[in-house]
Amino acid sequence: MDENPLIGVLALQGGVVEHVRMLEQGGARTRLVRRPEHLEGLDGLVFPGGESTTMSKLMELGGMLEPLRSLIRDGLPCFGTCAGLILLASEILDTRADAYCLQAVDVTVRRNAFGRQVDSFETDLDVAGVADGPVHAVFIRAPWVERVGADVEVLARVSDGGPADGAVVAVRQGTVLGLSFHPELTGDDRLHRYFLRMVAGHRAIPA
Ligand code: GLN
């Protein structure tokens, strides 16, 4: 318990190494997660950006869906960015009919939501619970959150006066954190540290 937390990064596809770097900078130990046995003993798990339907297929083929669902039911702290948020959602709009999501956070996300207006863009966001000024957020064919369940806290919305103004792009429900953007790409580790505080809070609760 006095060891640094062990955080898995789902490494089936997508932007893995950047998350590893940010988590280690925040004092965590990390492990790449490719098979069910890699889930053993984790204190938290990151679902990176990438391509959600591909990751869904790989999770299914690798026998990861049930072990992940069971860990999520048991309260494992999870952090999803972009495609990772899509995987953690309870409902996905504009995806393939055979794509799975893990229902870790009670939100409906729309895949590639910003794509109709702008494929990729950057903006500054005020994120609830993150001190020291706005977070510079990079969006790459990102989803937004279209419905937020009663137990979900909205941490940030786009507020740049542009076409996506007001869109919900950061949410938290208990031990699950989901972002539409890519905090691992900017060198600002405040959101990874936020997640590591969630993990520390969860570890402090006796089992
Ligand atoms: N558009 C991608 C998807 O569906 C997500 C993009 C990203 O993770 N940068 O899954």
mmCIF file of C-alpha atoms and ligand atoms in Angstrom:
data_model
loop_
_atom_site.group_PDB
_atom_site.id
_atom_site.type_symbol
_atom_site.label_atom_id
_atom_site.label_comp_id
_atom_site.label_asym_id
_atom_site.label_seq_id
_atom_site.Cartn_x
_atom_site.Cartn_y
_atom_site.Cartn_z
ATOM 1 C CA MET A 1 0.000 0.000 0.000
ATOM 2 C CA ASP A 2 2.940 2.344 0.522
ATOM 3 C CA GLU A 3 4.218 1.474 -2.967
ATOM 4 C CA ASN A 4 3.476 3.818 -5.821
ATOM 5 C CA PRO A 5 0.236 2.904 -7.593
ATOM 6 C CA LEU A 6 0.388 0.472 -10.504
ATOM 7 C CA ILE A 7 -1.549 1.854 -13.471
ATOM 8 C CA GLY A 8 -2.285 -0.218 -16.551
ATOM 9 C CA VAL A 9 -2.490 1.319 -20.000
ATOM 10 C CA LEU A 10 -4.646 -0.645 -22.422
ATOM 11 C CA ALA A 11 -2.197 -1.294 -25.244
ATOM 12 C CA LEU A 12 -4.251 -2.987 -27.938
ATOM 13 C CA GLN A 13 -4.047 0.002 -30.289
ATOM 14 C CA GLY A 14 -3.679 3.776 -30.128
ATOM 15 C CA GLY A 15 -1.614 6.354 -28.251
ATOM 16 C CA VAL A 16 -0.068 4.322 -25.447
ATOM 17 C CA VAL A 17 3.469 5.584 -24.785
ATOM 18 C CA GLU A 18 2.435 9.186 -24.176
ATOM 19 C CA HIS A 19 0.145 8.065 -21.330
ATOM 20 C CA VAL A 20 2.898 5.910 -19.851
ATOM 21 C CA ARG A 21 5.225 8.902 -19.810
ATOM 22 C CA MET A 22 2.686 11.180 -18.112
ATOM 23 C CA LEU A 23 1.721 8.589 -15.492
ATOM 24 C CA GLU A 24 5.352 7.885 -14.607
ATOM 25 C CA GLN A 25 6.011 11.620 -14.384
ATOM 26 C CA GLY A 26 3.179 11.699 -11.828
ATOM 27 C CA GLY A 27 4.907 8.995 -9.755
ATOM 28 C CA ALA A 28 2.980 5.901 -10.886
ATOM 29 C CA ARG A 29 4.344 2.525 -11.944
ATOM 30 C CA THR A 30 2.869 1.417 -15.267
ATOM 31 C CA ARG A 31 2.082 -1.792 -17.104
ATOM 32 C CA LEU A 32 0.969 -2.305 -20.722
ATOM 33 C CA VAL A 33 -2.262 -4.297 -20.763
ATOM 34 C CA ARG A 34 -2.744 -6.621 -23.725
ATOM 35 C CA ARG A 35 -4.199 -9.772 -22.183
ATOM 36 C CA PRO A 36 -6.583 -10.518 -19.309
ATOM 37 C CA GLU A 37 -3.736 -11.640 -17.029
ATOM 38 C CA HIS A 38 -2.175 -8.177 -17.304
ATOM 39 C CA LEU A 39 -5.160 -6.806 -15.349
ATOM 40 C CA GLU A 40 -4.092 -8.601 -12.181
ATOM 41 C CA GLY A 41 -3.237 -6.280 -9.289
ATOM 42 C CA LEU A 42 -3.784 -2.948 -11.049
ATOM 43 C CA ASP A 43 -4.725 0.154 -9.050
ATOM 44 C CA GLY A 44 -6.113 1.924 -12.119
ATOM 45 C CA LEU A 45 -6.432 1.587 -15.875
ATOM 46 C CA VAL A 46 -6.071 4.069 -18.740
ATOM 47 C CA PHE A 47 -7.998 3.653 -21.994
ATOM 48 C CA PRO A 48 -6.043 5.652 -24.587
ATOM 49 C CA GLY A 49 -7.133 7.409 -27.753
ATOM 50 C CA GLY A 50 -7.041 5.591 -31.042
ATOM 51 C CA GLU A 51 -9.881 4.007 -32.973
ATOM 52 C CA SER A 52 -12.711 2.827 -30.770
ATOM 53 C CA THR A 53 -14.240 0.228 -33.099
ATOM 54 C CA THR A 54 -10.826 -1.390 -33.627
ATOM 55 C CA MET A 55 -10.149 -1.402 -29.901
ATOM 56 C CA SER A 56 -13.600 -2.863 -29.266
ATOM 57 C CA LYS A 57 -12.898 -5.695 -31.725
ATOM 58 C CA LEU A 58 -9.483 -6.376 -30.165
ATOM 59 C CA MET A 59 -10.960 -6.379 -26.645
ATOM 60 C CA GLU A 60 -13.522 -8.929 -27.790
ATOM 61 C CA LEU A 61 -11.011 -11.158 -29.621
ATOM 62 C CA GLY A 62 -8.610 -11.030 -26.675
ATOM 63 C CA GLY A 63 -11.241 -12.116 -24.154
ATOM 64 C CA MET A 64 -10.915 -8.780 -22.363
ATOM 65 C CA LEU A 65 -14.552 -7.664 -22.274
ATOM 66 C CA GLU A 66 -15.774 -9.741 -19.337
ATOM 67 C CA PRO A 67 -12.676 -9.245 -17.137
ATOM 68 C CA LEU A 68 -12.849 -5.495 -17.776
ATOM 69 C CA ARG A 69 -16.567 -5.328 -17.015
ATOM 70 C CA SER A 70 -16.041 -7.192 -13.789
ATOM 71 C CA LEU A 71 -13.178 -4.917 -12.644
ATOM 72 C CA ILE A 72 -15.243 -1.846 -13.507
ATOM 73 C CA ARG A 73 -18.181 -3.228 -11.490
ATOM 74 C CA ASP A 74 -15.758 -3.635 -8.574
ATOM 75 C CA GLY A 75 -14.819 0.051 -8.827
ATOM 76 C CA LEU A 76 -11.397 -0.047 -10.521
ATOM 77 C CA PRO A 77 -10.431 3.589 -11.257
ATOM 78 C CA CYS A 78 -10.488 4.114 -15.037
ATOM 79 C CA PHE A 79 -9.394 7.029 -17.208
ATOM 80 C CA GLY A 80 -10.459 7.210 -20.860
ATOM 81 C CA THR A 81 -9.284 9.761 -23.401
ATOM 82 C CA CYS A 82 -11.058 10.250 -26.736
ATOM 83 C CA ALA A 83 -11.593 6.696 -28.096
ATOM 84 C CA GLY A 84 -11.038 5.600 -24.485
ATOM 85 C CA LEU A 85 -14.006 7.702 -23.363
ATOM 86 C CA ILE A 86 -16.086 6.048 -26.094
ATOM 87 C CA LEU A 87 -15.151 2.606 -24.732
ATOM 88 C CA LEU A 88 -16.118 3.604 -21.184
ATOM 89 C CA ALA A 89 -19.495 5.144 -22.141
ATOM 90 C CA SER A 90 -22.886 3.519 -21.668
ATOM 91 C CA GLU A 91 -24.075 4.362 -25.185
ATOM 92 C CA ILE A 92 -22.328 5.340 -28.445
ATOM 93 C CA LEU A 93 -23.938 7.199 -31.325
ATOM 94 C CA ASP A 94 -22.550 6.977 -34.863
ATOM 95 C CA THR A 95 -20.560 3.811 -34.362
ATOM 96 C CA ARG A 96 -20.604 0.331 -35.896
ATOM 97 C CA ALA A 97 -23.467 -1.909 -34.841
ATOM 98 C CA ASP A 98 -21.012 -4.486 -33.487
ATOM 99 C CA ALA A 99 -18.930 -2.065 -31.384
ATOM 100 C CA TYR A 100 -18.929 -2.667 -27.639
ATOM 101 C CA CYS A 101 -18.751 -0.207 -24.795
ATOM 102 C CA LEU A 102 -18.111 -1.018 -21.166
ATOM 103 C CA GLN A 103 -20.811 1.109 -19.513
ATOM 104 C CA ALA A 104 -18.453 2.428 -16.880
ATOM 105 C CA VAL A 105 -19.876 5.936 -17.014
ATOM 106 C CA ASP A 106 -23.517 6.815 -17.611
ATOM 107 C CA VAL A 107 -23.142 9.030 -20.660
ATOM 108 C CA THR A 108 -24.085 8.897 -24.321
ATOM 109 C CA VAL A 109 -21.216 9.935 -26.568
ATOM 110 C CA ARG A 110 -21.317 10.808 -30.226
ATOM 111 C CA ARG A 111 -18.342 9.492 -32.120
ATOM 112 C CA ASN A 112 -16.496 11.922 -34.415
ATOM 113 C CA ALA A 113 -18.950 14.589 -33.242
ATOM 114 C CA PHE A 114 -16.704 17.536 -34.026
ATOM 115 C CA GLY A 115 -15.777 16.014 -37.360
ATOM 116 C CA ARG A 116 -18.683 17.526 -39.177
ATOM 117 C CA GLN A 117 -17.400 20.993 -38.382
ATOM 118 C CA VAL A 118 -13.708 20.649 -37.711
ATOM 119 C CA ASP A 119 -11.786 17.377 -37.714
ATOM 120 C CA SER A 120 -9.235 18.467 -35.182
ATOM 121 C CA PHE A 121 -8.862 21.610 -33.130
ATOM 122 C CA GLU A 122 -7.331 22.984 -29.967
ATOM 123 C CA THR A 123 -8.853 25.183 -27.299
ATOM 124 C CA ASP A 124 -8.364 26.144 -23.656
ATOM 125 C CA LEU A 125 -10.745 24.625 -21.117
ATOM 126 C CA ASP A 126 -11.535 25.352 -17.505
ATOM 127 C CA VAL A 127 -11.681 21.930 -15.882
ATOM 128 C CA ALA A 128 -13.418 21.576 -12.502
ATOM 129 C CA GLY A 129 -10.977 20.287 -9.901
ATOM 130 C CA VAL A 130 -7.891 21.287 -11.910
ATOM 131 C CA ALA A 131 -6.140 24.332 -10.433
ATOM 132 C CA ASP A 132 -3.690 26.840 -11.910
ATOM 133 C CA GLY A 133 -5.543 27.992 -14.978
ATOM 134 C CA PRO A 134 -7.119 26.509 -18.080
ATOM 135 C CA VAL A 135 -5.994 23.279 -19.699
ATOM 136 C CA HIS A 136 -4.915 23.395 -23.325
ATOM 137 C CA ALA A 137 -6.978 20.662 -24.989
ATOM 138 C CA VAL A 138 -6.196 18.900 -28.269
ATOM 139 C CA PHE A 139 -9.180 17.303 -30.020
ATOM 140 C CA ILE A 140 -8.576 14.747 -32.802
ATOM 141 C CA ARG A 141 -11.713 13.350 -34.465
ATOM 142 C CA ALA A 142 -13.127 13.524 -30.977
ATOM 143 C CA PRO A 143 -16.410 12.428 -29.459
ATOM 144 C CA TRP A 144 -18.551 14.736 -27.368
ATOM 145 C CA VAL A 145 -20.932 13.830 -24.581
ATOM 146 C CA GLU A 146 -24.524 14.231 -25.639
ATOM 147 C CA ARG A 147 -26.350 12.896 -22.571
ATOM 148 C CA VAL A 148 -25.122 12.994 -19.002
ATOM 149 C CA GLY A 149 -26.627 10.633 -16.402
ATOM 150 C CA ALA A 150 -27.775 11.908 -13.005
ATOM 151 C CA ASP A 151 -24.696 10.606 -11.175
ATOM 152 C CA VAL A 152 -22.208 12.065 -13.638
ATOM 153 C CA GLU A 153 -20.321 15.270 -12.943
ATOM 154 C CA VAL A 154 -19.531 17.524 -15.914
ATOM 155 C CA LEU A 155 -15.942 18.756 -15.473
ATOM 156 C CA ALA A 156 -15.574 20.822 -18.651
ATOM 157 C CA ARG A 157 -17.390 22.201 -21.658
ATOM 158 C CA VAL A 158 -16.050 23.891 -24.766
ATOM 159 C CA SER A 159 -16.448 27.633 -24.333
ATOM 160 C CA ASP A 160 -14.713 29.258 -27.285
ATOM 161 C CA GLY A 161 -17.792 30.761 -28.912
ATOM 162 C CA GLY A 162 -17.260 28.458 -31.912
ATOM 163 C CA PRO A 163 -19.563 25.873 -33.494
ATOM 164 C CA ALA A 164 -19.079 23.401 -30.644
ATOM 165 C CA ASP A 165 -19.573 25.944 -27.855
ATOM 166 C CA GLY A 166 -21.146 24.310 -24.797
ATOM 167 C CA ALA A 167 -20.245 20.731 -25.761
ATOM 168 C CA VAL A 168 -19.468 18.533 -22.757
ATOM 169 C CA VAL A 169 -15.913 17.193 -23.092
ATOM 170 C CA ALA A 170 -14.891 16.032 -19.594
ATOM 171 C CA VAL A 171 -16.923 13.915 -17.179
ATOM 172 C CA ARG A 172 -16.469 11.966 -13.981
ATOM 173 C CA GLN A 173 -18.620 9.359 -12.312
ATOM 174 C CA GLY A 174 -17.145 8.033 -9.070
ATOM 175 C CA THR A 175 -13.879 6.319 -9.963
ATOM 176 C CA VAL A 176 -14.207 6.868 -13.723
ATOM 177 C CA LEU A 177 -12.809 9.878 -15.591
ATOM 178 C CA GLY A 178 -13.496 10.475 -19.283
ATOM 179 C CA LEU A 179 -12.163 13.166 -21.613
ATOM 180 C CA SER A 180 -12.920 13.890 -25.268
ATOM 181 C CA PHE A 181 -9.429 15.301 -25.767
ATOM 182 C CA HIS A 182 -5.803 14.194 -25.419
ATOM 183 C CA PRO A 183 -4.110 15.467 -22.237
ATOM 184 C CA GLU A 184 -1.186 13.132 -22.913
ATOM 185 C CA LEU A 185 -0.092 15.181 -25.935
ATOM 186 C CA THR A 186 0.503 18.606 -24.426
ATOM 187 C CA GLY A 187 3.141 18.044 -21.746
ATOM 188 C CA ASP A 188 0.675 19.292 -19.086
ATOM 189 C CA ASP A 189 0.226 16.415 -16.647
ATOM 190 C CA ARG A 190 -2.454 17.990 -14.445
ATOM 191 C CA LEU A 191 -5.215 15.633 -15.640
ATOM 192 C CA HIS A 192 -3.038 12.568 -15.124
ATOM 193 C CA ARG A 193 -2.287 13.850 -11.628
ATOM 194 C CA TYR A 194 -6.035 14.382 -11.109
ATOM 195 C CA PHE A 195 -6.575 10.724 -12.031
ATOM 196 C CA LEU A 196 -3.747 9.615 -9.741
ATOM 197 C CA ARG A 197 -5.453 11.486 -6.882
ATOM 198 C CA MET A 198 -8.659 9.569 -7.683
ATOM 199 C CA VAL A 199 -6.626 6.339 -7.535
ATOM 200 C CA ALA A 200 -5.041 7.343 -4.219
ATOM 201 C CA GLY A 201 -8.479 8.150 -2.772
ATOM 202 C CA HIS A 202 -9.769 4.766 -3.881
ATOM 203 C CA ARG A 203 -6.774 2.891 -2.428
ATOM 204 C CA ALA A 204 -7.300 4.636 0.897
ATOM 205 C CA ILE A 205 -10.738 3.029 1.258
ATOM 206 C CA PRO A 206 -10.391 -0.300 3.097
ATOM 207 C CA ALA A 207 -11.570 -3.227 0.911
HETATM 208 N N1 GLN B 1 -12.590 8.938 -33.880
HETATM 209 C C1 GLN B 1 -11.967 7.969 -33.041
HETATM 210 C C2 GLN B 1 -12.923 6.845 -32.732
HETATM 211 O O1 GLN B 1 -13.783 6.502 -32.877
HETATM 212 C C3 GLN B 1 -11.435 8.554 -31.766
HETATM 213 C C4 GLN B 1 -10.296 9.479 -32.079
HETATM 214 C C5 GLN B 1 -9.226 9.554 -31.042
HETATM 215 O O2 GLN B 1 -9.142 8.755 -30.118
HETATM 216 N N2 GLN B 1 -8.354 10.497 -31.237
HETATM 217 O O3 GLN B 1 -12.886 6.053 -32.238
#
